CSV table of C-alpha atoms in Angstrom, one decimal:
chain,number,residue,atom,x,y,z
A,1,UNK,CA,102.1,125.1,129.4
A,2,UNK,CA,101.5,128.6,130.9
A,3,UNK,CA,104.6,128.7,133.1
A,4,UNK,CA,107.4,131.2,132.3
A,5,UNK,CA,109.7,129.5,129.8
A,6,UNK,CA,112.7,129.9,132.0
A,7,UNK,CA,113.6,126.2,132.6
A,8,UNK,CA,112.3,126.2,136.2
A,9,UNK,CA,109.0,124.5,135.6
A,10,UNK,CA,109.2,121.2,133.8
A,11,UNK,CA,106.8,118.4,132.8
A,12,UNK,CA,107.3,114.7,133.4
A,13,UNK,CA,105.9,113.5,130.1
A,14,UNK,CA,105.0,109.9,129.1
A,15,UNK,CA,103.4,107.7,126.6
A,16,UNK,CA,100.0,108.7,127.9
A,17,UNK,CA,100.6,112.2,126.5
A,18,UNK,CA,101.0,110.8,123.0
A,19,UNK,CA,97.9,108.7,123.4
A,20,UNK,CA,95.7,111.5,124.9
A,21,UNK,CA,96.5,113.8,122.0
A,22,UNK,CA,94.0,111.8,119.9
A,23,UNK,CA,91.9,110.1,122.6
A,24,UNK,CA,90.6,113.4,123.9
A,25,UNK,CA,89.0,115.7,121.3
A,26,UNK,CA,88.8,118.9,123.3
A,27,UNK,CA,92.0,119.3,125.2
A,28,UNK,CA,92.8,123.0,125.9
A,29,UNK,CA,96.4,122.5,124.8
A,30,UNK,CA,98.3,120.8,121.9
A,31,UNK,CA,101.0,118.6,123.4
A,32,UNK,CA,103.3,118.7,120.5
A,33,UNK,CA,102.8,122.4,119.8
A,34,UNK,CA,102.9,123.7,123.4
A,35,UNK,CA,105.8,121.6,124.8
A,36,UNK,CA,109.5,122.0,124.1
A,37,UNK,CA,110.9,118.4,124.3
A,38,UNK,CA,114.0,118.4,126.6
A,39,UNK,CA,115.2,114.9,127.1
A,40,UNK,CA,114.2,111.3,127.5
A,41,UNK,CA,114.5,109.4,130.8
A,42,UNK,CA,113.5,105.8,130.5
A,43,UNK,CA,112.0,103.1,128.3
A,44,UNK,CA,110.1,100.3,130.1
A,45,UNK,CA,108.6,97.4,128.2
A,46,UNK,CA,105.1,96.1,128.7
A,47,UNK,CA,104.7,92.3,128.6
A,48,UNK,CA,102.1,90.2,126.9
A,49,UNK,CA,101.2,87.7,129.6
A,50,UNK,CA,98.6,84.9,130.2
A,51,UNK,CA,97.6,82.7,133.0
A,52,UNK,CA,99.8,79.6,133.2
A,53,UNK,CA,96.7,77.4,132.5
A,54,UNK,CA,96.0,79.2,129.2
A,55,UNK,CA,96.6,76.7,126.3
A,56,UNK,CA,99.0,78.9,124.3
A,57,UNK,CA,102.6,78.9,125.4
A,58,UNK,CA,104.0,81.1,122.6
A,59,UNK,CA,102.7,84.1,120.6
A,60,UNK,CA,102.1,82.0,117.4
A,61,UNK,CA,100.1,79.5,119.5
A,62,UNK,CA,98.2,82.5,121.0
A,63,UNK,CA,97.3,83.9,117.6
A,64,UNK,CA,96.2,80.5,116.4
A,65,UNK,CA,94.0,79.9,119.5
A,66,UNK,CA,92.5,83.4,119.2
A,67,UNK,CA,91.7,82.9,115.5
A,68,UNK,CA,90.1,79.6,116.3
A,69,UNK,CA,88.1,81.1,119.2
A,70,UNK,CA,87.0,84.6,118.1
A,71,UNK,CA,85.5,86.7,120.9
A,72,UNK,CA,86.3,84.2,123.6
A,73,UNK,CA,89.6,85.8,124.9
A,74,UNK,CA,89.1,88.5,127.5
A,75,UNK,CA,91.9,91.1,127.7
A,76,UNK,CA,92.4,92.9,131.0
A,77,UNK,CA,92.9,96.6,130.6
A,78,UNK,CA,93.0,99.7,132.8
A,79,UNK,CA,90.4,101.9,131.1
A,80,UNK,CA,89.9,102.9,127.5
A,81,UNK,CA,93.0,104.4,126.0
A,82,UNK,CA,95.3,103.2,128.7
A,83,UNK,CA,98.6,101.6,127.6
A,84,UNK,CA,97.2,98.2,128.8
A,85,UNK,CA,94.3,98.7,126.4
A,86,UNK,CA,95.9,100.3,123.4
A,87,UNK,CA,99.0,98.0,123.3
A,88,UNK,CA,96.5,95.1,123.0
A,89,UNK,CA,94.5,96.9,120.4
A,90,UNK,CA,97.7,97.4,118.3
A,91,UNK,CA,98.3,93.7,118.6
A,92,UNK,CA,94.7,92.9,117.6
A,93,UNK,CA,95.1,95.2,114.6
A,94,UNK,CA,98.4,93.8,113.4
A,95,UNK,CA,97.9,90.1,114.2
A,96,UNK,CA,94.3,90.0,113.0
A,97,UNK,CA,92.9,88.5,116.2
A,98,UNK,CA,89.8,89.3,118.3
A,99,UNK,CA,90.2,90.0,122.0
A,100,UNK,CA,87.5,91.6,124.2
A,101,UNK,CA,88.7,94.4,126.5
A,102,UNK,CA,87.6,94.1,130.1
A,103,UNK,CA,88.4,97.4,131.9
A,104,UNK,CA,89.5,97.8,135.5
A,105,UNK,CA,90.2,100.8,137.7
A,106,UNK,CA,93.9,99.9,138.1
A,107,UNK,CA,96.4,97.2,137.3
A,108,UNK,CA,96.0,95.4,140.7
A,109,UNK,CA,92.5,94.1,140.2
A,110,UNK,CA,93.2,93.3,136.6
A,111,UNK,CA,96.2,91.2,137.5
A,112,UNK,CA,94.2,89.5,140.3
A,113,UNK,CA,91.7,88.4,137.7
A,114,UNK,CA,94.4,87.4,135.3
A,115,UNK,CA,96.1,85.2,137.9
A,116,UNK,CA,92.6,83.9,138.9
A,117,UNK,CA,91.8,83.0,135.2
A,118,UNK,CA,88.9,85.4,134.9
A,119,UNK,CA,90.6,87.2,132.0
A,120,UNK,CA,93.0,85.4,129.7
A,121,UNK,CA,95.6,88.0,128.6
A,122,UNK,CA,97.0,91.4,129.5
A,123,UNK,CA,99.6,93.8,128.1
A,124,UNK,CA,100.9,95.1,131.4
A,125,UNK,CA,103.9,97.3,132.2
A,126,UNK,CA,106.7,94.9,133.1
A,127,UNK,CA,107.4,96.8,136.3
A,128,UNK,CA,104.1,95.7,137.8
A,129,UNK,CA,104.1,92.1,136.5
A,130,UNK,CA,107.7,91.0,136.8
A,131,UNK,CA,107.4,89.5,140.3
A,132,UNK,CA,104.3,87.5,139.3
A,133,UNK,CA,106.1,86.2,136.2
A,134,UNK,CA,109.2,85.2,138.3
A,135,UNK,CA,106.9,83.5,140.8
A,136,UNK,CA,105.2,81.4,138.1
A,137,UNK,CA,101.8,83.0,138.6
A,138,UNK,CA,101.8,84.4,135.1
A,139,UNK,CA,103.4,83.3,131.8
A,140,UNK,CA,105.1,85.9,129.7
A,141,UNK,CA,104.6,85.4,126.0
A,142,UNK,CA,106.5,88.5,124.8
A,143,UNK,CA,107.7,91.9,125.6
A,144,UNK,CA,106.3,94.8,123.6
A,145,UNK,CA,109.6,96.6,122.8
A,146,UNK,CA,111.7,96.1,119.7
A,147,UNK,CA,114.5,94.4,121.7
A,148,UNK,CA,114.4,91.8,124.5
A,149,UNK,CA,114.4,93.0,128.1
A,150,UNK,CA,117.5,92.3,130.2
A,151,UNK,CA,115.1,91.5,133.1
A,152,UNK,CA,113.5,88.6,131.1
A,153,UNK,CA,116.2,87.7,128.5
A,154,UNK,CA,114.5,84.4,127.5
A,155,UNK,CA,111.2,86.1,126.6
A,156,UNK,CA,111.0,87.1,122.9
A,157,UNK,CA,109.6,90.3,121.6
A,158,UNK,CA,106.2,90.4,120.0
A,159,UNK,CA,107.8,91.8,116.9
A,160,UNK,CA,109.6,88.5,116.4
A,161,UNK,CA,106.3,87.0,115.5
A,162,UNK,CA,104.2,90.0,114.4
A,163,UNK,CA,106.7,92.0,112.2
A,164,UNK,CA,106.7,95.7,113.0
A,165,UNK,CA,104.9,95.4,116.3
A,166,UNK,CA,106.4,97.8,118.9
A,167,UNK,CA,104.8,99.5,121.8
A,168,UNK,CA,106.9,101.8,124.0
A,169,UNK,CA,106.3,103.0,127.6
A,170,UNK,CA,108.6,106.0,127.7
A,171,UNK,CA,109.1,108.9,130.1
A,172,UNK,CA,110.9,112.2,129.5
A,173,UNK,CA,111.1,115.8,130.4
A,174,UNK,CA,109.3,118.7,128.6
A,175,UNK,CA,109.4,122.5,129.1
A,176,UNK,CA,107.0,125.2,128.1
A,177,UNK,CA,107.2,126.2,124.5
A,178,UNK,CA,109.5,129.1,123.7
A,179,UNK,CA,112.0,128.0,126.3
A,180,UNK,CA,115.3,129.3,125.0
A,181,UNK,CA,117.4,126.8,123.2
A,182,UNK,CA,120.4,127.3,125.5
A,183,UNK,CA,118.3,126.4,128.5
A,184,UNK,CA,116.9,123.3,126.8
A,185,UNK,CA,120.3,122.2,125.8
A,186,UNK,CA,121.7,122.7,129.3
A,187,UNK,CA,118.9,120.7,130.8
A,188,UNK,CA,119.4,118.0,128.2
A,189,UNK,CA,123.1,117.8,129.0
A,190,UNK,CA,122.6,117.5,132.8
A,191,UNK,CA,119.8,114.9,132.5
A,192,UNK,CA,121.9,112.7,130.1
A,193,UNK,CA,124.8,113.0,132.5
A,194,UNK,CA,122.6,111.7,135.4
A,195,UNK,CA,121.3,108.9,133.3
A,196,UNK,CA,124.9,107.8,132.7
A,197,UNK,CA,125.2,107.0,136.4
A,198,UNK,CA,125.6,103.1,136.8
A,199,UNK,CA,123.3,103.2,139.8
A,200,UNK,CA,120.5,104.7,137.7
A,201,UNK,CA,121.1,102.2,135.0
A,202,UNK,CA,121.1,99.3,137.4
A,203,UNK,CA,117.9,100.4,139.1
A,204,UNK,CA,116.1,100.7,135.8
A,205,UNK,CA,117.4,97.3,134.8
A,206,UNK,CA,115.9,95.7,137.9
A,207,UNK,CA,112.4,96.7,136.7
A,208,UNK,CA,113.1,95.8,133.1
A,209,UNK,CA,113.8,99.3,131.9
A,210,UNK,CA,116.6,101.1,130.1
A,211,UNK,CA,117.8,104.7,130.1
A,212,UNK,CA,116.6,106.8,127.2
A,213,UNK,CA,119.5,109.1,126.4
A,214,UNK,CA,118.8,111.4,123.4
A,215,UNK,CA,118.9,114.9,122.1
A,216,UNK,CA,115.9,117.3,122.2
A,217,UNK,CA,115.4,116.8,118.5
A,218,UNK,CA,115.4,113.0,118.8
A,219,UNK,CA,113.0,113.1,121.8
A,220,UNK,CA,110.7,115.4,119.7
A,221,UNK,CA,110.8,112.8,116.9
A,222,UNK,CA,109.9,110.0,119.3
A,223,UNK,CA,106.9,111.9,120.6
A,224,UNK,CA,105.7,112.8,117.1
A,225,UNK,CA,106.0,109.2,115.8
A,226,UNK,CA,104.3,107.8,118.9
A,227,UNK,CA,101.5,110.4,118.7
A,228,UNK,CA,100.9,109.5,115.0
A,229,UNK,CA,101.0,105.7,115.8
A,230,UNK,CA,98.5,105.8,118.6
A,231,UNK,CA,96.2,108.2,116.7
A,232,UNK,CA,95.8,105.5,114.0
A,233,UNK,CA,95.1,102.8,116.6
A,234,UNK,CA,92.5,104.9,118.5
A,235,UNK,CA,90.7,105.8,115.2
A,236,UNK,CA,90.9,102.2,113.9
A,237,UNK,CA,89.5,100.7,117.2
A,238,UNK,CA,87.1,103.6,117.7
A,239,UNK,CA,88.3,104.1,121.3
A,240,UNK,CA,86.4,106.7,123.3
A,241,UNK,CA,87.4,108.0,126.8
A,242,UNK,CA,85.1,107.4,129.7
């Protein structure tokens, strides 16, 4: 934020920045105001997953079970306001179900407890769960993106059953505010050219992701929309940082 706006100091931004804008009340910066969006890099879905022994095999069955058993479904999450938490809170809000967040220090112990049946559901980044899903240790009910993942083409999107549900894990590049337009545009052009490399696309596809090629203006719109969305969820669920 305080670096010279010369294009030499850049920020790897992510969904967490959009969440934190509302989660933390006393940040010493304003993410949208103080950062010049440069370019997207990648979109990676999260996956709504359960232990294979869980009664529900589809999202509609999960919703029906949750409504019949309010307060009895524990949801693994990696701290208040994490994507694993807030993606589940969005689902709770839109599907009208009750799930109890159980917070862990990282994904690894949460996944261990999900595989062991001590928690029943998790909204985990696909990159950290895909091997467990392929091994049959977890059952994927849905991905959180608006379109299906190439890595799990037979797994539906949550939005196919809960209209309008979409939760994005994105990464991109930002620069200090007041970075000249010509520098931002040059960086955008070079980043997008790199993302066109088939090797980059293939590597992202292996972990369930896709390249996020856009203009600075489109990336700014994505950030603004995401910040507004997660702000509503944080306020609705009264989420506080620890």
